[in-house]
Structure formats: structure tokens, C-alpha cells
Coordinates of C-alpha atoms in Angstrom, one line a residue:
X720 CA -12.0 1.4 44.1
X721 CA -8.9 -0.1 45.9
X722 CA -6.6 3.1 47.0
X723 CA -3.1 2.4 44.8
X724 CA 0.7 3.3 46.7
X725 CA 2.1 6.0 45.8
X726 CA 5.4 4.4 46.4
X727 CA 5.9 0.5 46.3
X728 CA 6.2 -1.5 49.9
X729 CA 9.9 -2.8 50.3
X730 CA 10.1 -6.6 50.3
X731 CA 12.1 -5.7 53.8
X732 CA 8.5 -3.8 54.9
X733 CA 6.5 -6.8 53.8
X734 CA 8.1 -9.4 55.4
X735 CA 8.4 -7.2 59.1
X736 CA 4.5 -6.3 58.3
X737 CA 3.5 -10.3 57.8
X738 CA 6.2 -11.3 60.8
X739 CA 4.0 -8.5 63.1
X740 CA 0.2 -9.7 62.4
X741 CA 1.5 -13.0 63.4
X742 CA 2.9 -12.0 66.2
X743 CA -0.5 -10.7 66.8
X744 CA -2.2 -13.6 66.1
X745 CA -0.5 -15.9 67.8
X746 CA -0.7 -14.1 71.2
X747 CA -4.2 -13.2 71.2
X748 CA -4.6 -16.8 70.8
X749 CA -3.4 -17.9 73.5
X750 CA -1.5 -21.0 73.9
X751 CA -2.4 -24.1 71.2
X752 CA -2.9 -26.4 74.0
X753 CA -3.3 -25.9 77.6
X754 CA -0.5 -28.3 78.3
X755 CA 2.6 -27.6 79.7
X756 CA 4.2 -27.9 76.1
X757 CA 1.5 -25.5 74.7
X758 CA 2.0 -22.4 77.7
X759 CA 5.7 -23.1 77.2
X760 CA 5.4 -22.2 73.3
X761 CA 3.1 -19.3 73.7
X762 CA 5.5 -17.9 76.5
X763 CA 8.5 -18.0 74.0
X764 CA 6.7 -16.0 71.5
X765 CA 5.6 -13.5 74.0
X766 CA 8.4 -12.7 75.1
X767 CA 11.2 -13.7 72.4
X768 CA 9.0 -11.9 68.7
X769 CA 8.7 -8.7 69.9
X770 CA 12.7 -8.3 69.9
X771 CA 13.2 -10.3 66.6
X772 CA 10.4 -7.2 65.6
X773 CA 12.8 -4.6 66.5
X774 CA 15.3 -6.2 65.2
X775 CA 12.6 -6.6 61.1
X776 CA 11.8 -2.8 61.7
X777 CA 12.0 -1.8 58.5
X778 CA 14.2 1.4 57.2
X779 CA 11.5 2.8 55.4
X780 CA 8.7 2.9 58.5
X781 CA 6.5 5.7 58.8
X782 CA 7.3 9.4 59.7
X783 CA 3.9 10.5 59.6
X784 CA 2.4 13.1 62.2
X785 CA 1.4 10.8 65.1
X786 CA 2.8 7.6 63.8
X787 CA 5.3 6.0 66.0
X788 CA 8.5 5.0 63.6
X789 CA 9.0 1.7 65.9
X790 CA 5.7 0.5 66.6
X791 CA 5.6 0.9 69.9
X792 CA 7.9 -2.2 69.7
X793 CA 10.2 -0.5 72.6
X794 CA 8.0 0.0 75.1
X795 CA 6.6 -3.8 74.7
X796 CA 10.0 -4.9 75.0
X797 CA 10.8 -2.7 78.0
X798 CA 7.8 -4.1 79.3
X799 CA 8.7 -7.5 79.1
X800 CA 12.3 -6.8 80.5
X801 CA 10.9 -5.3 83.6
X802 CA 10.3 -9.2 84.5
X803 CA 12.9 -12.1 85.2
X804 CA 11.9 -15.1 83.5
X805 CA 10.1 -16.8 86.7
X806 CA 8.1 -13.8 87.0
X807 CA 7.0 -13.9 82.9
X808 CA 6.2 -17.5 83.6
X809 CA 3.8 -17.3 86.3
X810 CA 2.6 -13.7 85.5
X811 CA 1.9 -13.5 81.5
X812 CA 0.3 -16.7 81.7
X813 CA -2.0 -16.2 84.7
X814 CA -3.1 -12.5 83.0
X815 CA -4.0 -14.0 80.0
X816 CA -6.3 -16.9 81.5
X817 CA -7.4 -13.9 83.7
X818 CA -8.2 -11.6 80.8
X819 CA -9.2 -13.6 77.7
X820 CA -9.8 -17.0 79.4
X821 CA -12.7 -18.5 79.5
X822 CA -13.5 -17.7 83.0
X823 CA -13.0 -14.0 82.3
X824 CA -16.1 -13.5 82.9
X825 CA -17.7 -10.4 85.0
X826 CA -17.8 -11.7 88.5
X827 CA -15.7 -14.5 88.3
X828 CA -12.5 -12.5 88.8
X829 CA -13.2 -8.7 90.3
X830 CA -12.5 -6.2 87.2
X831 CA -12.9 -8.5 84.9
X832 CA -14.7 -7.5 81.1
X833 CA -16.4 -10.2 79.8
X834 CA -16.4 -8.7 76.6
X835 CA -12.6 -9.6 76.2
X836 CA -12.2 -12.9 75.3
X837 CA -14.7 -12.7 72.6
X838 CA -12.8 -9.9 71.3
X839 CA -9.4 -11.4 71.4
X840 CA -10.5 -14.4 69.7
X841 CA -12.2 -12.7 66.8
X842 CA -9.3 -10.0 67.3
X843 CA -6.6 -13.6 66.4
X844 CA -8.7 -14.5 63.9
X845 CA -9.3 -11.2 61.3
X846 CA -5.4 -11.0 62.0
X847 CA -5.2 -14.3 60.5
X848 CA -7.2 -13.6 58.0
X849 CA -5.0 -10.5 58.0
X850 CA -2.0 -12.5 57.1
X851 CA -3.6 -14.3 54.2
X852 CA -4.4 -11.3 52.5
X853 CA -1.1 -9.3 52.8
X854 CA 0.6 -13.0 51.9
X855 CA -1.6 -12.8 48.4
X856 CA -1.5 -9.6 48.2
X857 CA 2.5 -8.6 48.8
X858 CA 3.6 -12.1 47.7
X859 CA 1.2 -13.9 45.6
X860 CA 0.7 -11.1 42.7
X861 CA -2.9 -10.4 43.9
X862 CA -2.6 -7.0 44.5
X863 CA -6.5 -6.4 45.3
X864 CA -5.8 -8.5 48.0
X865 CA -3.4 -6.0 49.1
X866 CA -5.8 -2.9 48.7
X867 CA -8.9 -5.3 51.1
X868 CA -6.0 -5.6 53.5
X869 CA -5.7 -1.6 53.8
X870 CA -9.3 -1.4 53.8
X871 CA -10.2 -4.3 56.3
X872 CA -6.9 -2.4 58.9
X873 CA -8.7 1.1 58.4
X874 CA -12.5 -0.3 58.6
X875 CA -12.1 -3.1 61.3
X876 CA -9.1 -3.5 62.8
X877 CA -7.9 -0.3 63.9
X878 CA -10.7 0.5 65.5
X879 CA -11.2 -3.1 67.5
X880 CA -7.6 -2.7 68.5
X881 CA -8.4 0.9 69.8
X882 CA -11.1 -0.2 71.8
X883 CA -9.2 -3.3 73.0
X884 CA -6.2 -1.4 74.0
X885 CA -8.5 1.1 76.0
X886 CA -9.9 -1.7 77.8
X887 CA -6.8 -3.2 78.8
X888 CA -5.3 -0.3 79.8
X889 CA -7.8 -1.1 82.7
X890 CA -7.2 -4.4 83.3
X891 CA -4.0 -5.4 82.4
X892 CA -1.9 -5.5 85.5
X893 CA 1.5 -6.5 83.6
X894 CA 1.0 -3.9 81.1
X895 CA 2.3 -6.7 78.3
X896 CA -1.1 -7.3 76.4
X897 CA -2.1 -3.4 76.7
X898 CA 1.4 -2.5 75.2
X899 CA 0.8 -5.3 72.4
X900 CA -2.5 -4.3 71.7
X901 CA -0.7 -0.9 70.9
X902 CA 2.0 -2.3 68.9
X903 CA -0.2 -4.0 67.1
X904 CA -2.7 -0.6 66.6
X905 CA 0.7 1.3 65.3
X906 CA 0.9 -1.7 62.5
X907 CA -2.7 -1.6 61.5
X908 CA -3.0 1.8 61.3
X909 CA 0.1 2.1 59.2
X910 CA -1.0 -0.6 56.3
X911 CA -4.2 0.6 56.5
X912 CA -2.1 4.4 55.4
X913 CA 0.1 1.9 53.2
X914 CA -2.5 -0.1 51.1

């Protein structure tokens, strides 16, 4: 029986909600193409969404023992702001290819977990999947959409992203996809509470 909110979602909630599983998405897809074109769109999301996300946080985010009221969204963006821009374009790039490419594979690059780019494509697609539910579900009057969005965040996703965030806590040498992996935990885990 889908759980019911005891107190209806802001249209302000919704929309930051939607705007962070696509953030999610979209960079645990990688770039579209692995043209110059394609890295140079992926790079601007990476590094210009999480600060349009600070700026969506919504007023009624959760206060919740061991919730984090901003998502973690800080600590990505300090992350991010450690680099200049020539260091984001050579590094975020490279540690992506290195740890969800293809070749990230163990052996081919030393610490690398093959697991992880399996993971972080099925990890973009349930979030895109994600997205179609809440989009029904907050805007489409489908409200048992809404409810299988809570339940697939509590039963799926929140614990992929746990495991995934572990893992790149390991591996991740700029810190940027562990820290996402934890923003992205907060907002799960949070819905899942929500819906």
C-alpha cells in the first residue's frame, strides 16, 4: 500500500528534487559523445548544476536526525572550487574515463573496480527512470507514481548509492564523483522519507 505524505511536497521541493536526479543522471552518464563537443557539455554540468542546486535548495528541506539540510550540495561545490578551470578540464574528465570508462577494468589502470562502470550506468539509468516517475507522479496527477518513486529510492537506490559512494571513496582521486554520489544519497534517501 503506497505510504501517503503527511504534509504535501512544495511545487519549490519538486522542481529542486527533479532538477537533482538529473543532475545525477546526466553525470553518471558520462558525456553523450566522446567528442570534443560531448566532454565540453558534460564538463559544464559538472561543474556549473551543482551551484544552480544550491541555489533550488528548497526552504522546506529536511531537518531530520542525520539528514543533511543541503544535500551535501556544499561540499561538492567546494570540491569543485578547489580546481581552476584547466585543472577540471583535464582532471574530471580523465577520472571518469578512469573510473566508469570502459577500460576501468581491474588491471587495466592499478585500483581500478571493475564493478563501477556497470554500476554507474544502471546507477544513470534507474535515475532516469527516477525522473519519469516523480515527473508523473508530482506533475502529471499520478500520485502512485509518486509513492513507487519513494519505494524504488528506499528499496534500490539508496542502497546502490551507498555502496557506490563507499567505493569511490577509494578510488576517486578528485573527490568530485565520491562527493556526488553523496549528494545524490542525501536526495534519495530524503524522497524515499518523502513519498
Amino acid at each position: 500500500m503506497p505510504m501517503i505524505p503527511l504534509e504535501p511536497i512544495s511545487l519549490e521541493t519538486k522542481l529542486f528534487f527533479l532538477s537533482a536526479v538529473e543532475f545525477g543522471s546526466r553525470l553518471f552518464r558520462g558525456p553523450v559523445a566522446p567528442d570534443r563537443q560531448g566532454m565540453a557539455e558534460w564538463l559544464e554540468l559538472v561543474t556549473l548544476a551543482p551551484a544552480e542546486l544550491v541555489n533550488m535548495l528548497p526552504d522546506d528541506r529536511p531537518v531530520l536526525p542525520g539528514m543533511e539540510p543541503d544535500f551535501a550540495l556544499p561540499a561538492l561545490l567546494a570540491r569543485l572550487t578547489e580546481m581552476d578551470d584547466a585543472t577540471q578540464a583535464s582532471q574530471l574528465p580523465e577520472a571518469f574515463a578512469r573510473l566508469f570508462g570502459p577500460g576501468a577494468a581491474p588491471g587495466a589502470v592499478p585500483g581500478a573496480d571493475g564493478a563501477m562502470p556497470l554500476m554507474a550506468h544502471q546507477l544513470a539509468l534507474d535515475l532516469e527512470y527516477l525522473i519519469a516517475l516523480l515527473a508523473k507522479g508530482f506533475l502529471g496527477g499520478a500520485p502512485d507514481m509518486a509513492a513507487q518513486a519513494g519505494a524504488m529510492c528506499r528499496d534500490v537506490l539508496a542502497p546502490r548509492l551507498a555502496d557506490l559512494e563507499g567505493r569511490l571513496a577509494a578510488g576517486d582521486h578528485t573527490g568530485v564523483f565520491a562527493t556526488a554520489a553523496a549528494v545524490m544519497l542525501h536526495v534519495v534517501r530524503d524522497l524515499g522519507q518523502k513519498l
